[in-house]
Coordinates of C-alpha atoms in Angstrom, one line a residue:
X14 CA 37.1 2.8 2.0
X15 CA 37.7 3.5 5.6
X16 CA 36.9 0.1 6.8
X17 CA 39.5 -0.9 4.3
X18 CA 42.0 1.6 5.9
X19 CA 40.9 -0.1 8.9
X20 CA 42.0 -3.3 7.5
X21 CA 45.2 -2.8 6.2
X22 CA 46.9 -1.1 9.4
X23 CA 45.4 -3.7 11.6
X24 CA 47.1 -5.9 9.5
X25 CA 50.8 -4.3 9.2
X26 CA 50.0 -4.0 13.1
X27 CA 49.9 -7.7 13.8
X28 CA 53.0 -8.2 11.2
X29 CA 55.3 -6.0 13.1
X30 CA 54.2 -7.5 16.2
X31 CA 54.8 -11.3 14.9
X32 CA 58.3 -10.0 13.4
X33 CA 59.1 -8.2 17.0
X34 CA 58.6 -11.4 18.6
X35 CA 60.8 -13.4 16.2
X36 CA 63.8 -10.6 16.5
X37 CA 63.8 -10.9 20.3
X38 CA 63.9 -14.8 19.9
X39 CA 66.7 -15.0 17.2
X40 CA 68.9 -12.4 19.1
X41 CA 68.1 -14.7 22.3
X42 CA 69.1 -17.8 20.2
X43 CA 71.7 -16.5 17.9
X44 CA 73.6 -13.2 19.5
X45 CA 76.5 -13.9 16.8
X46 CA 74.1 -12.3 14.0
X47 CA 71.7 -9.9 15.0
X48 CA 72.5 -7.4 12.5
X49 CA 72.2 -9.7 9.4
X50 CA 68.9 -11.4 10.8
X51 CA 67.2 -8.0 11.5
X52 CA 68.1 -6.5 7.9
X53 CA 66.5 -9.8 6.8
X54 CA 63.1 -9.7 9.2
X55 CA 62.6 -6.0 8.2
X56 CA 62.8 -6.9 4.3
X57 CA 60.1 -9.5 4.9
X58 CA 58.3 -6.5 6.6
X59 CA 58.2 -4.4 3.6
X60 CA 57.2 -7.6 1.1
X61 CA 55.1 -9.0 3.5
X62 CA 53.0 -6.0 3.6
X63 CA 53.4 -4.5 0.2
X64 CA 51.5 -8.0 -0.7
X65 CA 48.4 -7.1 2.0
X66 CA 48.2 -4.2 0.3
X67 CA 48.3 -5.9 -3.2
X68 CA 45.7 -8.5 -2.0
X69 CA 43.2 -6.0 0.0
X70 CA 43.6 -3.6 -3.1
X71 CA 42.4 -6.6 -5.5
X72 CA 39.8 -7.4 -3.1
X73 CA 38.5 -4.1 -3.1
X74 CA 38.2 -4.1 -7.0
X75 CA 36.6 -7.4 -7.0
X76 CA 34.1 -6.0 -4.3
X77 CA 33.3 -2.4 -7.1
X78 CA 33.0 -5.3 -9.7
X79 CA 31.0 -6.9 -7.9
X80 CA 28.1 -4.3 -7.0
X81 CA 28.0 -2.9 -10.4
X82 CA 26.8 -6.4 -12.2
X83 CA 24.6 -7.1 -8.8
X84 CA 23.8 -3.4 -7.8
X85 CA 21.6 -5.0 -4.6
X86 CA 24.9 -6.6 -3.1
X87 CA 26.1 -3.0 -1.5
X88 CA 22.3 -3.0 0.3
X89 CA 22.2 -6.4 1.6
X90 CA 20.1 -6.4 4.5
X91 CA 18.0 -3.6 3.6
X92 CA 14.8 -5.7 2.7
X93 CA 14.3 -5.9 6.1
X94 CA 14.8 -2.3 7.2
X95 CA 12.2 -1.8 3.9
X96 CA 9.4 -4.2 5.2
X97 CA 9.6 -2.7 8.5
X98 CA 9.0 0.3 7.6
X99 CA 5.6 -0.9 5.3
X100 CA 5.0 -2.8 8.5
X101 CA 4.9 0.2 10.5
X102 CA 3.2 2.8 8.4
X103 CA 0.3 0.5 7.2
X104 CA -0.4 -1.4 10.7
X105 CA -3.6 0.4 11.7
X106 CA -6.8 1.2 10.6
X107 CA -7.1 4.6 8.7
X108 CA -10.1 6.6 10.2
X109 CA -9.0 10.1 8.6
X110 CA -12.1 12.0 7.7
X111 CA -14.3 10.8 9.9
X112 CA -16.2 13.2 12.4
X113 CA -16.4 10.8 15.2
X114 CA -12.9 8.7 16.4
X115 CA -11.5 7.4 19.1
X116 CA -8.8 8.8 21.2
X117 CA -6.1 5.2 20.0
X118 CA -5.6 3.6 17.2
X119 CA -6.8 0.3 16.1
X120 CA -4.5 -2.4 14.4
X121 CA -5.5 -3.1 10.9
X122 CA -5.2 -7.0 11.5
X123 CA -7.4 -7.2 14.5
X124 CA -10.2 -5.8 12.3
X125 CA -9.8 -6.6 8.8
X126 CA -12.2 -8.6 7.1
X127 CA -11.1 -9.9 3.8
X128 CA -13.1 -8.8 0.5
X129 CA -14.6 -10.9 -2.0
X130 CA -14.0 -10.2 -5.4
X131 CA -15.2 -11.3 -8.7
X132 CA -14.9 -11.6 -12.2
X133 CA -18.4 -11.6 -13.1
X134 CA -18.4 -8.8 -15.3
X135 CA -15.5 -9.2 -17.4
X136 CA -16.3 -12.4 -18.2
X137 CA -19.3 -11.7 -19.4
X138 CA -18.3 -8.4 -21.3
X139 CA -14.9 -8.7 -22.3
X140 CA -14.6 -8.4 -25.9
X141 CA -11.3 -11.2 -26.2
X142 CA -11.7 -14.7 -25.5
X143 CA -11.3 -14.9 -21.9
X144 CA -8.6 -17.9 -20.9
X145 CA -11.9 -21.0 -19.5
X146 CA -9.7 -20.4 -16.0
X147 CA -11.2 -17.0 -16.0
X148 CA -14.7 -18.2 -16.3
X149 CA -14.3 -20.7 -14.1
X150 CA -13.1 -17.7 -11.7
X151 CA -15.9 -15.7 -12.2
X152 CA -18.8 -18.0 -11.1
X153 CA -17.1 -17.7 -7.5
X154 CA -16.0 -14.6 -5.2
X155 CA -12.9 -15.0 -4.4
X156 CA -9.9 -13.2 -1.8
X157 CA -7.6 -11.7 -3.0
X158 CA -4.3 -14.2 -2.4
X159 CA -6.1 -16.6 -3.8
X160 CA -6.8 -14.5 -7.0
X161 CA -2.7 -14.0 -7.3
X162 CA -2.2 -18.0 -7.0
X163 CA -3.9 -18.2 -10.7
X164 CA -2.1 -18.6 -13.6
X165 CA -4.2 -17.2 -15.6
X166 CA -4.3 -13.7 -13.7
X167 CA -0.2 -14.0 -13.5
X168 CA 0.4 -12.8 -16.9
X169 CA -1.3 -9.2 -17.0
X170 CA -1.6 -6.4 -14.2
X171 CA -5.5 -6.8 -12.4
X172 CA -7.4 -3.8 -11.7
X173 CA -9.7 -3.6 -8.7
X174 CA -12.9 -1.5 -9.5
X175 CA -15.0 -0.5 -6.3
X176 CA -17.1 2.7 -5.3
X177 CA -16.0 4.7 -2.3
X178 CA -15.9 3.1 0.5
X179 CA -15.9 -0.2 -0.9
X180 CA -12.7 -1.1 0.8
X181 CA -9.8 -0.8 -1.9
X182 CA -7.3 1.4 -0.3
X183 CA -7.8 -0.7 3.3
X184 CA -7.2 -3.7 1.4
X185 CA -4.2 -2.7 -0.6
X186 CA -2.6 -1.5 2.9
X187 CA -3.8 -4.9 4.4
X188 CA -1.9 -7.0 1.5
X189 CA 0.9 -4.5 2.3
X190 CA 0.7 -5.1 6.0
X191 CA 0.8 -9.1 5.3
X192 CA 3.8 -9.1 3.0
X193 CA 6.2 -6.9 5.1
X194 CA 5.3 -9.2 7.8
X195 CA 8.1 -11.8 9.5
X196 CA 8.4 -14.7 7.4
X197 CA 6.7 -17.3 10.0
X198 CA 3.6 -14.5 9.2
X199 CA 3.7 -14.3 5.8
X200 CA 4.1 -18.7 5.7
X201 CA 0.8 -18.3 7.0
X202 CA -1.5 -16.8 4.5
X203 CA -1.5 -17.7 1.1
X204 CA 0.3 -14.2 0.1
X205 CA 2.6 -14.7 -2.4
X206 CA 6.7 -14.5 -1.9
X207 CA 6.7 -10.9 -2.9
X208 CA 8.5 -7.6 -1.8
X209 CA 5.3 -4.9 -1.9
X210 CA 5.4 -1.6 -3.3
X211 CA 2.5 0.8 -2.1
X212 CA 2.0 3.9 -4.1
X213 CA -1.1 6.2 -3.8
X214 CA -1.6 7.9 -7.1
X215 CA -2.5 11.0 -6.2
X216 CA 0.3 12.1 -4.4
X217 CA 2.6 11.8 -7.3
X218 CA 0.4 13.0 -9.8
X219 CA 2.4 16.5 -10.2
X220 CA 5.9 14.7 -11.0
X221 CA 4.5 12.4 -13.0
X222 CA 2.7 15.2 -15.1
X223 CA 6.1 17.1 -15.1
X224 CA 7.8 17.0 -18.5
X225 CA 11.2 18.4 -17.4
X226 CA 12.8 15.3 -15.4
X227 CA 11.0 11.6 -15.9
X228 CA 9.5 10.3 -13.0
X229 CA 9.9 6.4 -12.4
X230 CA 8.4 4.1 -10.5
X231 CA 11.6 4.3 -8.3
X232 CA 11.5 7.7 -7.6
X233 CA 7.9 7.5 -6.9
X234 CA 9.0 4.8 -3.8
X235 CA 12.0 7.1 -2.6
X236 CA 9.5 10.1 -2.6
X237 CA 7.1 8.3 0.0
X238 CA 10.1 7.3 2.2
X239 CA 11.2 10.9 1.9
X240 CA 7.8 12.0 3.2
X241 CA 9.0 10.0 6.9
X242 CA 12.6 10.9 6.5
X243 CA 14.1 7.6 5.2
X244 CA 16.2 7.3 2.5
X245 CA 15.9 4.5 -0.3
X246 CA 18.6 2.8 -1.7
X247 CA 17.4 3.0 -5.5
X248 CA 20.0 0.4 -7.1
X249 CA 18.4 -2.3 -4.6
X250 CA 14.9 -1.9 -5.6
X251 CA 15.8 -1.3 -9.1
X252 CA 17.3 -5.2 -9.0
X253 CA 13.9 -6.7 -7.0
X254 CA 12.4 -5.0 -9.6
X255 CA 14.1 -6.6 -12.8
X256 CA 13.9 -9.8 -10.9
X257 CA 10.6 -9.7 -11.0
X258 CA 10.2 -9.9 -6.9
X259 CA 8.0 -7.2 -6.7
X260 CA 4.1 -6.9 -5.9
X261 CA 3.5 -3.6 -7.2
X262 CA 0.1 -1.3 -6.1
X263 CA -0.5 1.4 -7.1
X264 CA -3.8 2.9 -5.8
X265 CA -6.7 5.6 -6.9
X266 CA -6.1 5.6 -10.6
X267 CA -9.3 8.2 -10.4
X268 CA -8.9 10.1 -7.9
X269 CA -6.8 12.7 -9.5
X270 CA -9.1 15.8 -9.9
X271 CA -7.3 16.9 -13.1
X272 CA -8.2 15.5 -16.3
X273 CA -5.2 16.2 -18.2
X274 CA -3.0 14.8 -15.4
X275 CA -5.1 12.2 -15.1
X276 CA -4.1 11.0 -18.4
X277 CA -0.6 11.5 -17.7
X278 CA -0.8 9.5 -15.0
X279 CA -2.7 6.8 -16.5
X280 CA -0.2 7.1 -19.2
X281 CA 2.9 6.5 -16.6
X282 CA 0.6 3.6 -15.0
X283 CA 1.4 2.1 -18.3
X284 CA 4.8 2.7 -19.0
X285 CA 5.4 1.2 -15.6
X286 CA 3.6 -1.9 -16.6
X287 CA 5.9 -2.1 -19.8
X288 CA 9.2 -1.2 -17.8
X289 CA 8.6 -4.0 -15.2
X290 CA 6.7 -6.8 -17.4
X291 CA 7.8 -9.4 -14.4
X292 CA 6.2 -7.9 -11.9
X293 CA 2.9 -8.9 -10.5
X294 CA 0.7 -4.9 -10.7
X295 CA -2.5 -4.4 -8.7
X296 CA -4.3 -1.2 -9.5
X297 CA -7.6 0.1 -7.6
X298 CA -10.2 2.6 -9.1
X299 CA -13.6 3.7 -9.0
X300 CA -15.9 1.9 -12.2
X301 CA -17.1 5.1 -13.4
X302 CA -13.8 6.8 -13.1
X303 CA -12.1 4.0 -14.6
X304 CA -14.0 3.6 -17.8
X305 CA -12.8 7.3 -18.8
X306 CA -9.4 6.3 -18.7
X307 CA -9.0 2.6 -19.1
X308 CA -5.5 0.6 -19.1
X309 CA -4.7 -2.2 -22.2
X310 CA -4.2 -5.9 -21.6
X311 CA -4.9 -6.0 -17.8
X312 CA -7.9 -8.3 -16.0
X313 CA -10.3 -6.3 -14.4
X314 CA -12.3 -7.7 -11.3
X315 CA -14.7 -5.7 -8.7
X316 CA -15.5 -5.5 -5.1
X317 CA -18.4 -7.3 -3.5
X318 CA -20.6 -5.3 -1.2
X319 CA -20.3 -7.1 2.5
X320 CA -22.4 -10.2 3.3
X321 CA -24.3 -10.2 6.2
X322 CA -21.6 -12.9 7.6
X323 CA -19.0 -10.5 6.9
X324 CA -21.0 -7.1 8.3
X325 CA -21.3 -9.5 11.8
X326 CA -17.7 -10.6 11.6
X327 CA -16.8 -6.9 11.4
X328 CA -18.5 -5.5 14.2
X329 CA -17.6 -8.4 16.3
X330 CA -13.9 -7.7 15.2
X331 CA -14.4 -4.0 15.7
X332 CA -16.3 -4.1 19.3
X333 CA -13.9 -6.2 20.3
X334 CA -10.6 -4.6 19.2
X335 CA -11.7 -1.1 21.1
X336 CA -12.8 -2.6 24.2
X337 CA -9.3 -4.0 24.6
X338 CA -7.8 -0.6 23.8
X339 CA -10.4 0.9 25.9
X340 CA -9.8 -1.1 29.2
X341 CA -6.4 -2.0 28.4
X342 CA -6.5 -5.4 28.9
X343 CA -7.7 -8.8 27.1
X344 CA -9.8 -10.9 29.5
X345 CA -13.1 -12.6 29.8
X346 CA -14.8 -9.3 31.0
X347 CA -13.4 -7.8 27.8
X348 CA -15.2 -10.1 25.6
X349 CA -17.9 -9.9 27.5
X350 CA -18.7 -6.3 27.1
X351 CA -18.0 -6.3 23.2
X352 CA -19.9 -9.3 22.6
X353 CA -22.9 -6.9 24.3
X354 CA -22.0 -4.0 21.9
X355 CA -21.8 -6.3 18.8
X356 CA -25.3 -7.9 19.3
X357 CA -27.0 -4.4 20.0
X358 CA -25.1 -3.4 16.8
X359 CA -25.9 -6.6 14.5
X360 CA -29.5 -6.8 15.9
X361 CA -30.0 -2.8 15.2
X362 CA -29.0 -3.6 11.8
X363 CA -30.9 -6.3 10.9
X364 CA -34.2 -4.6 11.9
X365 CA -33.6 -1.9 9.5
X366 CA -33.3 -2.3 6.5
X367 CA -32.2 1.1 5.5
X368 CA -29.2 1.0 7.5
X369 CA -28.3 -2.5 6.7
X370 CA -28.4 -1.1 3.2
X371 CA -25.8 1.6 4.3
X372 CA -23.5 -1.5 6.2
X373 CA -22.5 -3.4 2.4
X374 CA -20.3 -0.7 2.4
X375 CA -16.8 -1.0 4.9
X376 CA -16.5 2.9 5.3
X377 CA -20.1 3.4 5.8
X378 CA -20.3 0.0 8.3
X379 CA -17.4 1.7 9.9
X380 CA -18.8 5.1 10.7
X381 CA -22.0 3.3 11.8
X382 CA -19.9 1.2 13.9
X383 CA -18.2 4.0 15.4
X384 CA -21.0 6.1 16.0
X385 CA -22.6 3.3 17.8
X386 CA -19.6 2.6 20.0
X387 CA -18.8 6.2 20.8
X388 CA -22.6 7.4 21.7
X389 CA -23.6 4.1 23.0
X390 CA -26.5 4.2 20.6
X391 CA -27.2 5.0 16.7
X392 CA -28.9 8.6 16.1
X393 CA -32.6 8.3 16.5
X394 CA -33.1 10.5 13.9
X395 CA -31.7 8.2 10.7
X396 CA -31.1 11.7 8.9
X397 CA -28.6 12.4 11.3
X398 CA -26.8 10.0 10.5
X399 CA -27.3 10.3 6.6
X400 CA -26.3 14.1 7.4
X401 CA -22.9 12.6 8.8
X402 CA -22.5 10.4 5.7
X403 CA -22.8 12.7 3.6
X404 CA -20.2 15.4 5.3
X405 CA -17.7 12.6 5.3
X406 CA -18.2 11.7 1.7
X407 CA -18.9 15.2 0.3
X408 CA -15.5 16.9 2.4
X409 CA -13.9 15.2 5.1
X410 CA -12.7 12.1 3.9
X411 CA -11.6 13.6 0.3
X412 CA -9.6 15.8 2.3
X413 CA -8.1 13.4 4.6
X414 CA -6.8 11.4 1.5
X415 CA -5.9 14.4 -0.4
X416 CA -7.9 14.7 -3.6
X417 CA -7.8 18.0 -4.4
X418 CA -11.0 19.6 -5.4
X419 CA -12.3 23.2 -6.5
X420 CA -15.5 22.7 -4.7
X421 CA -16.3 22.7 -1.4
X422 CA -18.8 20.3 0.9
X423 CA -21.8 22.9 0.5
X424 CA -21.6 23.5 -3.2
X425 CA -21.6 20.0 -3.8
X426 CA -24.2 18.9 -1.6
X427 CA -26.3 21.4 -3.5
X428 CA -25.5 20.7 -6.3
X429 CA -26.7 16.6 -5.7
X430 CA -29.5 17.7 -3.7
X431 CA -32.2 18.2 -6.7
X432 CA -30.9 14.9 -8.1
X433 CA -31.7 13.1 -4.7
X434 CA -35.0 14.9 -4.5
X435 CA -35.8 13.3 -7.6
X436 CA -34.9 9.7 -6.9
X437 CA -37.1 10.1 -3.6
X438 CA -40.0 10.9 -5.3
X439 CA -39.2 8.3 -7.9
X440 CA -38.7 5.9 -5.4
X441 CA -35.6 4.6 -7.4
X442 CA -32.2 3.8 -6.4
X443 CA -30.6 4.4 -9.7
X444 CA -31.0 6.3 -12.4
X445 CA -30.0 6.8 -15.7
X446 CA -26.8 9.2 -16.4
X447 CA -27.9 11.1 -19.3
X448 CA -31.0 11.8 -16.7
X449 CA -28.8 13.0 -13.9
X450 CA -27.0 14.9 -15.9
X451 CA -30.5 16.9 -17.0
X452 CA -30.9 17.3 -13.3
X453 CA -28.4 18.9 -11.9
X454 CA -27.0 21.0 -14.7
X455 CA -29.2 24.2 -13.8
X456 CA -27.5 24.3 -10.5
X457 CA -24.3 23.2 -11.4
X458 CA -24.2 26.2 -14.0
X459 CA -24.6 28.6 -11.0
X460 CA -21.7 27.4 -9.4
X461 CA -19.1 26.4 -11.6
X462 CA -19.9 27.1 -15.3
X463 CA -17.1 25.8 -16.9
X464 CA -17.4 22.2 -15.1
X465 CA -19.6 19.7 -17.9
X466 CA -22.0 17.3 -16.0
X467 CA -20.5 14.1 -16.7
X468 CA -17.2 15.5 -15.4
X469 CA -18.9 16.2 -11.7
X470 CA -20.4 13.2 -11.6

């Protein structure tokens, strides 16, 4: 409204000076009939700008018409405020939990290592006839803009089951990273056109359980934005989502500690699915946690543990990202000296098999990584290492992320320790659940009676 004050005296400004100009040239002109001509001049004032006033009043209406059929038009230019802020909140690597950092932070991109995912198991235990795309799909690993080209993926929301670590959440804030890129960026990869949404589960899993006020996927946006002081603009993403524009994440489907309110949320997972059917949904989980609380009609794929191509490309990656930060500058002598700290790395690695074993995992590979770049060396002692693992696992990085938990680091590493006595002396790497169950009830009863075995597992 004020610019349309603005407007209209601007306007009745310029008239009175345009009719001042022609009264001082007819009374130059004509002196016999000033007074008649200026009565005149001045009633063309008045209609003159009684019809602004029509016109920018009309115009006004049209505009309120306007943005209530296209509620996006009274945000236009927002999307890029939006992916600017994605861009800057999900731009570098996440090392929150673990006991040994750096003192800068690393760009995601300059790291990031793309996981391969597959099919395999779906395809093989999928109860409904799986589309012969699909099984073409899963006798190859595959990235994940490649997956979204597929046609046969297009139609239902895919889930992305991998174990901790595995590299989900890094991934989803990768995709995230790419899509609130600058166009020329985005042209670049094969990421689809595609606004992205980002939304950790957990942190929403108390308004979603709420029954007083529904919670929407909408809110659930304008709640993270809240969190660094911007507002959201609901009507605009409401209309990029019932375009269909969207690329919607939503991430830790398990990692809500509660069971009821794990249903709930699982229950609002799918309510979102059904209240934006054009949308493309991605939606991350652990296997085990998963399978308790499944979601209908969706495609399920699963993380690949790193090959030894992509455990080298990583260190490489990583080496030579902190060296840059480290020195502050990119030259030869850079390169140089993280070239030397990935080949001690990769060649450690190879030679030992246990710790190669460790490196298939991202977060594990990165803590080795780190350790290695920070103390020049790896423990010589593996079970100091092992004994870091397991802190960050067991407490640190649960906390960092925010899954809540009514145990702490000690209880539950006593609690696993019988069960990982037993494997040793089994010399097994799995076992049975029903088995580990047995094991570790009698000390699981001394420390939280009311918690079944399944459920801590």
């Amino acid at each position: 409204m004020n610019g349309k004050r603005a407007l209209i005296l601007l306007t009745f400004a310029i008239i009175i000076i345009l009719v001042a100009a022609v009264v001082f040239v007819s009374i130059e002109v004509y002196p016999q009939w000033p007074t008649l001509g200026i009565a005149a001049i001045l009633t063309l004032i008045v209609t003159a700008f009684g019809s602004v006033v029509a016109i920018l009043g009309g115009l006004g209406n049209a505009i309120k018409t306007i943005e209530q059929i296209f509620p996006e038009s009274a945000h236009w230019g927002y999307e890029k405020k939006y992916r600017e802020y994605l861009h800057y909140w999900n731009r570098t690597v996440d090392v929150k939990g673990l006991s040994t950092v750096g003192t800068y932070s690393i760009d995601l991109e300059k790291v990031f290592v793309e996981l391969r995912l597959s099919f395999e198991n779906q395809a093989k235990t999928s109860a409904d006839i799986v589309p012969e795309e699909l099984i073409q799909l899963s006798r190859k690993r595959h990235g994940l803009w490649e997956l979204l080209q597929f046609e046969a993926l297009s139609s239902k929301p895919l889930v992305i089951l991998g174990p901790p670590g595995s590299g989900k959440t890094t991934l989803m804030r990768y995709a995230t990273f790419v899509l609130s890129s600058e166009r020329k960026v985005r042209r670049q990869t094969e990421a689809p056109d595609k606004l992205p949404i980002l939304i950790y589960l957990r942190e929403h899993q108390d308004n979603i359980a709420a029954t007083d006020d529904p919670f929407s996927l909408v809110d659930a946006v304008a709640y993270a934005f809240g969190e660094y002081d911007k507002q959201l603009p609901k009507p605009w993403l409401r209309g990029k989502l019932d375009k269909g524009r969207c690329l919607i994440m939503l991430d830790g489907l398990d990692e809500v500690a509660d069971d009821k309110k794990r249903r709930d949320v699982v229950s609002w997972v799918e309510k979102q699915i059904d209240a934006y059917p054009d949308n493309q949904f991605l939606i991350t989980s652990r296997p085990h946690g998963y399978r308790s609380n499944t979601l209908q009609g969706v495609h399920t794929c699963e993380v690949q543990p790193f090959t030894s191509k992509q455990i080298e490309k990583f260190v490489q990656n990583w080496y030579l990202a902190h060296e840059i930060m480290s020195q502050q500058r990119d030259d030869e002598g850079v390169h140089m000296e993280a070239r030397k700290g990935a080949r001690d790395l990769t060649q450690r690695l190879s030679s030992t098999p246990e710790l190669m074993a460790l490196a298939i995992n991202p977060l594990l590979l990165t803590m080795i990584a780190t350790v290695h770049r920070y103390k020049s060396a790896l423990p010589r002692r593996r079970v100091e290492l092992y004994k870091e693992i397991c802190d960050v696992f067991l407490g640190q990085w649960r906390q960092a992320r925010g899954i809540e938990g009514d145990m702490t680091p000690e209880q539950r590493r006593s609690i696993l320790q019988p069960l990982a006595f037993h494997m040793m002396a089994q010399n097994s790497r799995e076992i049975p659940a029903y088995e580990a169950e047995t094991i570790i009830q009698p000390r699981l009863r001394t420390v939280n009676p009311d918690l079944e075995p399944k459920d801590f597992l």
